[in-house]
């Protein structure tokens, strides 16, 4: 059963040791990520959700049975951790969502960053989700994840896999002139609306903010958060915003719930 959830950014800069010095304000994001992860209840498995990038997972979605996460994609193969994969959980989700399972591939950068931030514990079920999918489809995927870990048969509570779901919380990358996307018109308002949705406790409001608009403002976290909505709604888990900041003009959202 799903017992907890979190939204944390998947930016490699948040990982200790990646940068010699942090941009102003990023230290508070790091502290919020640590606090959100520490607040999660005891669990047996972790589902990680990140947006698929071009060339990942064929159709832009998939589960990864990979035993190592590293930042080799940004030139830091030394920043890595070993992973334990929840094979049973991955198979269940694959059957219910028809997402393919990738074995032996390199873990995509967003998922790798999330796994390293979480701490390389686990077992993990890393997933990429299609950023261009409609909100209803993403939410249905989240519902399927929750059902994959729902109590089954005559299992006693101690025999049921306690699961937490963690989604990438990377918002707009176009909030100022020095942002990766430069300054995108309406990006600040888009981020503010996402924060309001989380604060309201109704993640279904994300449906009004993508996928086209999320892509326009460069928000990689919209699709993973859409999947998270389906999972948390099915499990009846609410989220509380812990922090939002935009160092270097990139929006980072941190939230958690149990």
PDB file of N, CA and C in Angstrom, residues 36-76:
ATOM      1  N   UNK A  36      11.874  16.843   3.771  1.00  0.00           N
ATOM      2  CA  UNK A  36      10.742  16.130   3.184  1.00  0.00           C
ATOM      3  C   UNK A  36      10.996  14.628   3.156  1.00  0.00           C
ATOM      4  N   UNK A  37      12.204  14.234   2.783  1.00  0.00           N
ATOM      5  CA  UNK A  37      12.522  12.809   2.732  1.00  0.00           C
ATOM      6  C   UNK A  37      12.542  12.200   4.135  1.00  0.00           C
ATOM      7  N   UNK A  38      13.060  12.947   5.092  1.00  0.00           N
ATOM      8  CA  UNK A  38      13.100  12.431   6.467  1.00  0.00           C
ATOM      9  C   UNK A  38      11.700  12.284   7.059  1.00  0.00           C
ATOM     10  N   UNK A  39      10.757  13.062   6.562  1.00  0.00           N
ATOM     11  CA  UNK A  39       9.389  13.018   7.103  1.00  0.00           C
ATOM     12  C   UNK A  39       8.580  11.838   6.565  1.00  0.00           C
ATOM     13  N   UNK A  40       9.073  11.161   5.550  1.00  0.00           N
ATOM     14  CA  UNK A  40       8.317  10.047   4.985  1.00  0.00           C
ATOM     15  C   UNK A  40       8.239   8.903   5.985  1.00  0.00           C
ATOM     16  N   UNK A  41       7.125   8.195   6.027  1.00  0.00           N
ATOM     17  CA  UNK A  41       6.980   7.092   6.981  1.00  0.00           C
ATOM     18  C   UNK A  41       7.848   5.900   6.602  1.00  0.00           C
ATOM     19  N   UNK A  42       8.056   4.964   7.508  1.00  0.00           N
ATOM     20  CA  UNK A  42       8.813   3.744   7.177  1.00  0.00           C
ATOM     21  C   UNK A  42       8.191   3.057   5.957  1.00  0.00           C
ATOM     22  N   UNK A  43       9.042   2.552   5.062  1.00  0.00           N
ATOM     23  CA  UNK A  43       8.529   1.964   3.831  1.00  0.00           C
ATOM     24  C   UNK A  43       9.453   0.849   3.347  1.00  0.00           C
ATOM     25  N   UNK A  44       8.901   0.027   2.454  1.00  0.00           N
ATOM     26  CA  UNK A  44       9.623  -1.118   1.913  1.00  0.00           C
ATOM     27  C   UNK A  44      10.103  -0.899   0.493  1.00  0.00           C
ATOM     28  N   UNK A  45       9.465  -0.006  -0.237  1.00  0.00           N
ATOM     29  CA  UNK A  45       9.853   0.235  -1.629  1.00  0.00           C
ATOM     30  C   UNK A  45       9.568   1.684  -1.992  1.00  0.00           C
ATOM     31  N   UNK A  46      10.284   2.190  -3.003  1.00  0.00           N
ATOM     32  CA  UNK A  46      10.172   3.585  -3.432  1.00  0.00           C
ATOM     33  C   UNK A  46       9.927   3.621  -4.935  1.00  0.00           C
ATOM     34  N   UNK A  47       8.837   4.248  -5.349  1.00  0.00           N
ATOM     35  CA  UNK A  47       8.590   4.493  -6.763  1.00  0.00           C
ATOM     36  C   UNK A  47       9.075   5.899  -7.093  1.00  0.00           C
ATOM     37  N   UNK A  48       9.975   6.001  -8.071  1.00  0.00           N
ATOM     38  CA  UNK A  48      10.508   7.290  -8.499  1.00  0.00           C
ATOM     39  C   UNK A  48       9.887   7.671  -9.837  1.00  0.00           C
ATOM     40  N   UNK A  49       9.465   8.923  -9.978  1.00  0.00           N
ATOM     41  CA  UNK A  49       8.806   9.394 -11.193  1.00  0.00           C
ATOM     42  C   UNK A  49       9.541  10.602 -11.758  1.00  0.00           C
ATOM     43  N   UNK A  50       9.970  10.495 -13.011  1.00  0.00           N
ATOM     44  CA  UNK A  50      10.594  11.620 -13.710  1.00  0.00           C
ATOM     45  C   UNK A  50      10.063  11.647 -15.131  1.00  0.00           C
ATOM     46  N   UNK A  51      10.181  12.801 -15.781  1.00  0.00           N
ATOM     47  CA  UNK A  51       9.730  12.922 -17.166  1.00  0.00           C
ATOM     48  C   UNK A  51      10.758  12.296 -18.096  1.00  0.00           C
ATOM     49  N   UNK A  52      10.281  11.588 -19.103  1.00  0.00           N
ATOM     50  CA  UNK A  52      11.170  11.029 -20.115  1.00  0.00           C
ATOM     51  C   UNK A  52      11.707  12.147 -20.999  1.00  0.00           C
ATOM     52  N   UNK A  53      12.954  12.012 -21.388  1.00  0.00           N
ATOM     53  CA  UNK A  53      13.560  12.952 -22.310  1.00  0.00           C
ATOM     54  C   UNK A  53      13.663  12.301 -23.685  1.00  0.00           C
ATOM     55  N   UNK A  54      13.998  13.076 -24.679  1.00  0.00           N
ATOM     56  CA  UNK A  54      14.095  12.553 -26.036  1.00  0.00           C
ATOM     57  C   UNK A  54      15.058  11.371 -26.083  1.00  0.00           C
ATOM     58  N   UNK A  55      14.611  10.286 -26.662  1.00  0.00           N
ATOM     59  CA  UNK A  55      15.457   9.105 -26.804  1.00  0.00           C
ATOM     60  C   UNK A  55      15.383   8.150 -25.641  1.00  0.00           C
ATOM     61  N   UNK A  56      14.623   8.489 -24.587  1.00  0.00           N
ATOM     62  CA  UNK A  56      14.506   7.607 -23.431  1.00  0.00           C
ATOM     63  C   UNK A  56      13.205   6.820 -23.503  1.00  0.00           C
ATOM     64  N   UNK A  57      13.326   5.512 -23.383  1.00  0.00           N
ATOM     65  CA  UNK A  57      12.131   4.694 -23.246  1.00  0.00           C
ATOM     66  C   UNK A  57      11.273   4.602 -24.486  1.00  0.00           C
ATOM     67  N   UNK A  58      11.821   4.862 -25.670  1.00  0.00           N
ATOM     68  CA  UNK A  58      11.074   4.669 -26.900  1.00  0.00           C
ATOM     69  C   UNK A  58       9.880   5.587 -26.977  1.00  0.00           C
ATOM     70  N   UNK A  59       8.760   5.169 -26.440  1.00  0.00           N
ATOM     71  CA  UNK A  59       7.536   5.961 -26.511  1.00  0.00           C
ATOM     72  C   UNK A  59       7.495   7.041 -25.444  1.00  0.00           C
ATOM     73  N   UNK A  60       8.558   7.189 -24.682  1.00  0.00           N
ATOM     74  CA  UNK A  60       8.593   8.219 -23.658  1.00  0.00           C
ATOM     75  C   UNK A  60       8.101   7.754 -22.316  1.00  0.00           C
ATOM     76  N   UNK A  61       8.120   6.463 -22.078  1.00  0.00           N
ATOM     77  CA  UNK A  61       7.679   5.953 -20.792  1.00  0.00           C
ATOM     78  C   UNK A  61       8.332   4.600 -20.555  1.00  0.00           C
ATOM     79  N   UNK A  62       8.528   4.252 -19.299  1.00  0.00           N
ATOM     80  CA  UNK A  62       9.087   2.949 -19.015  1.00  0.00           C
ATOM     81  C   UNK A  62       9.564   2.812 -17.590  1.00  0.00           C
ATOM     82  N   UNK A  63       9.755   1.553 -17.190  1.00  0.00           N
ATOM     83  CA  UNK A  63      10.309   1.230 -15.883  1.00  0.00           C
ATOM     84  C   UNK A  63      11.727   0.712 -16.096  1.00  0.00           C
ATOM     85  N   UNK A  64      12.589   0.978 -15.117  1.00  0.00           N
ATOM     86  CA  UNK A  64      14.002   0.632 -15.273  1.00  0.00           C
ATOM     87  C   UNK A  64      14.446  -0.323 -14.174  1.00  0.00           C
ATOM     88  N   UNK A  65      14.940  -1.483 -14.604  1.00  0.00           N
ATOM     89  CA  UNK A  65      15.560  -2.424 -13.681  1.00  0.00           C
ATOM     90  C   UNK A  65      17.069  -2.273 -13.848  1.00  0.00           C
ATOM     91  N   UNK A  66      17.591  -1.264 -13.196  1.00  0.00           N
ATOM     92  CA  UNK A  66      18.998  -0.874 -13.312  1.00  0.00           C
ATOM     93  C   UNK A  66      19.600  -0.849 -11.917  1.00  0.00           C
ATOM     94  N   UNK A  67      20.813  -1.335 -11.770  1.00  0.00           N
ATOM     95  CA  UNK A  67      21.407  -1.499 -10.443  1.00  0.00           C
ATOM     96  C   UNK A  67      22.334  -0.363 -10.034  1.00  0.00           C
ATOM     97  N   UNK A  68      22.476   0.668 -10.884  1.00  0.00           N
ATOM     98  CA  UNK A  68      23.335   1.791 -10.503  1.00  0.00           C
ATOM     99  C   UNK A  68      22.753   3.088 -11.042  1.00  0.00           C
ATOM    100  N   UNK A  69      22.864   4.124 -10.227  1.00  0.00           N
ATOM    101  CA  UNK A  69      22.495   5.471 -10.637  1.00  0.00           C
ATOM    102  C   UNK A  69      23.738   6.332 -10.604  1.00  0.00           C
ATOM    103  N   UNK A  70      23.970   7.107 -11.652  1.00  0.00           N
ATOM    104  CA  UNK A  70      25.138   7.992 -11.662  1.00  0.00           C
ATOM    105  C   UNK A  70      24.818   9.256 -12.445  1.00  0.00           C
ATOM    106  N   UNK A  71      25.670  10.264 -12.244  1.00  0.00           N
ATOM    107  CA  UNK A  71      25.530  11.529 -12.966  1.00  0.00           C
ATOM    108  C   UNK A  71      26.493  11.596 -14.141  1.00  0.00           C
ATOM    109  N   UNK A  72      26.786  10.449 -14.733  1.00  0.00           N
ATOM    110  CA  UNK A  72      27.680  10.420 -15.896  1.00  0.00           C
ATOM    111  C   UNK A  72      27.142  11.296 -17.017  1.00  0.00           C
ATOM    112  N   UNK A  73      25.820  11.448 -17.089  1.00  0.00           N
ATOM    113  CA  UNK A  73      25.220  12.253 -18.145  1.00  0.00           C
ATOM    114  C   UNK A  73      25.591  13.720 -18.084  1.00  0.00           C
ATOM    115  N   UNK A  74      26.063  14.183 -16.932  1.00  0.00           N
ATOM    116  CA  UNK A  74      26.531  15.570 -16.811  1.00  0.00           C
ATOM    117  C   UNK A  74      28.023  15.598 -16.461  1.00  0.00           C
ATOM    118  N   UNK A  75      28.726  14.539 -16.838  1.00  0.00           N
ATOM    119  CA  UNK A  75      30.172  14.511 -16.665  1.00  0.00           C
ATOM    120  C   UNK A  75      30.664  14.189 -15.279  1.00  0.00           C
ATOM    121  N   UNK A  76      29.792  13.601 -14.433  1.00  0.00           N
ATOM    122  CA  UNK A  76      30.202  13.255 -13.076  1.00  0.00           C
ATOM    123  C   UNK A  76      29.904  11.777 -12.782  1.00  0.00           C
TER     124      UNK A  76
END
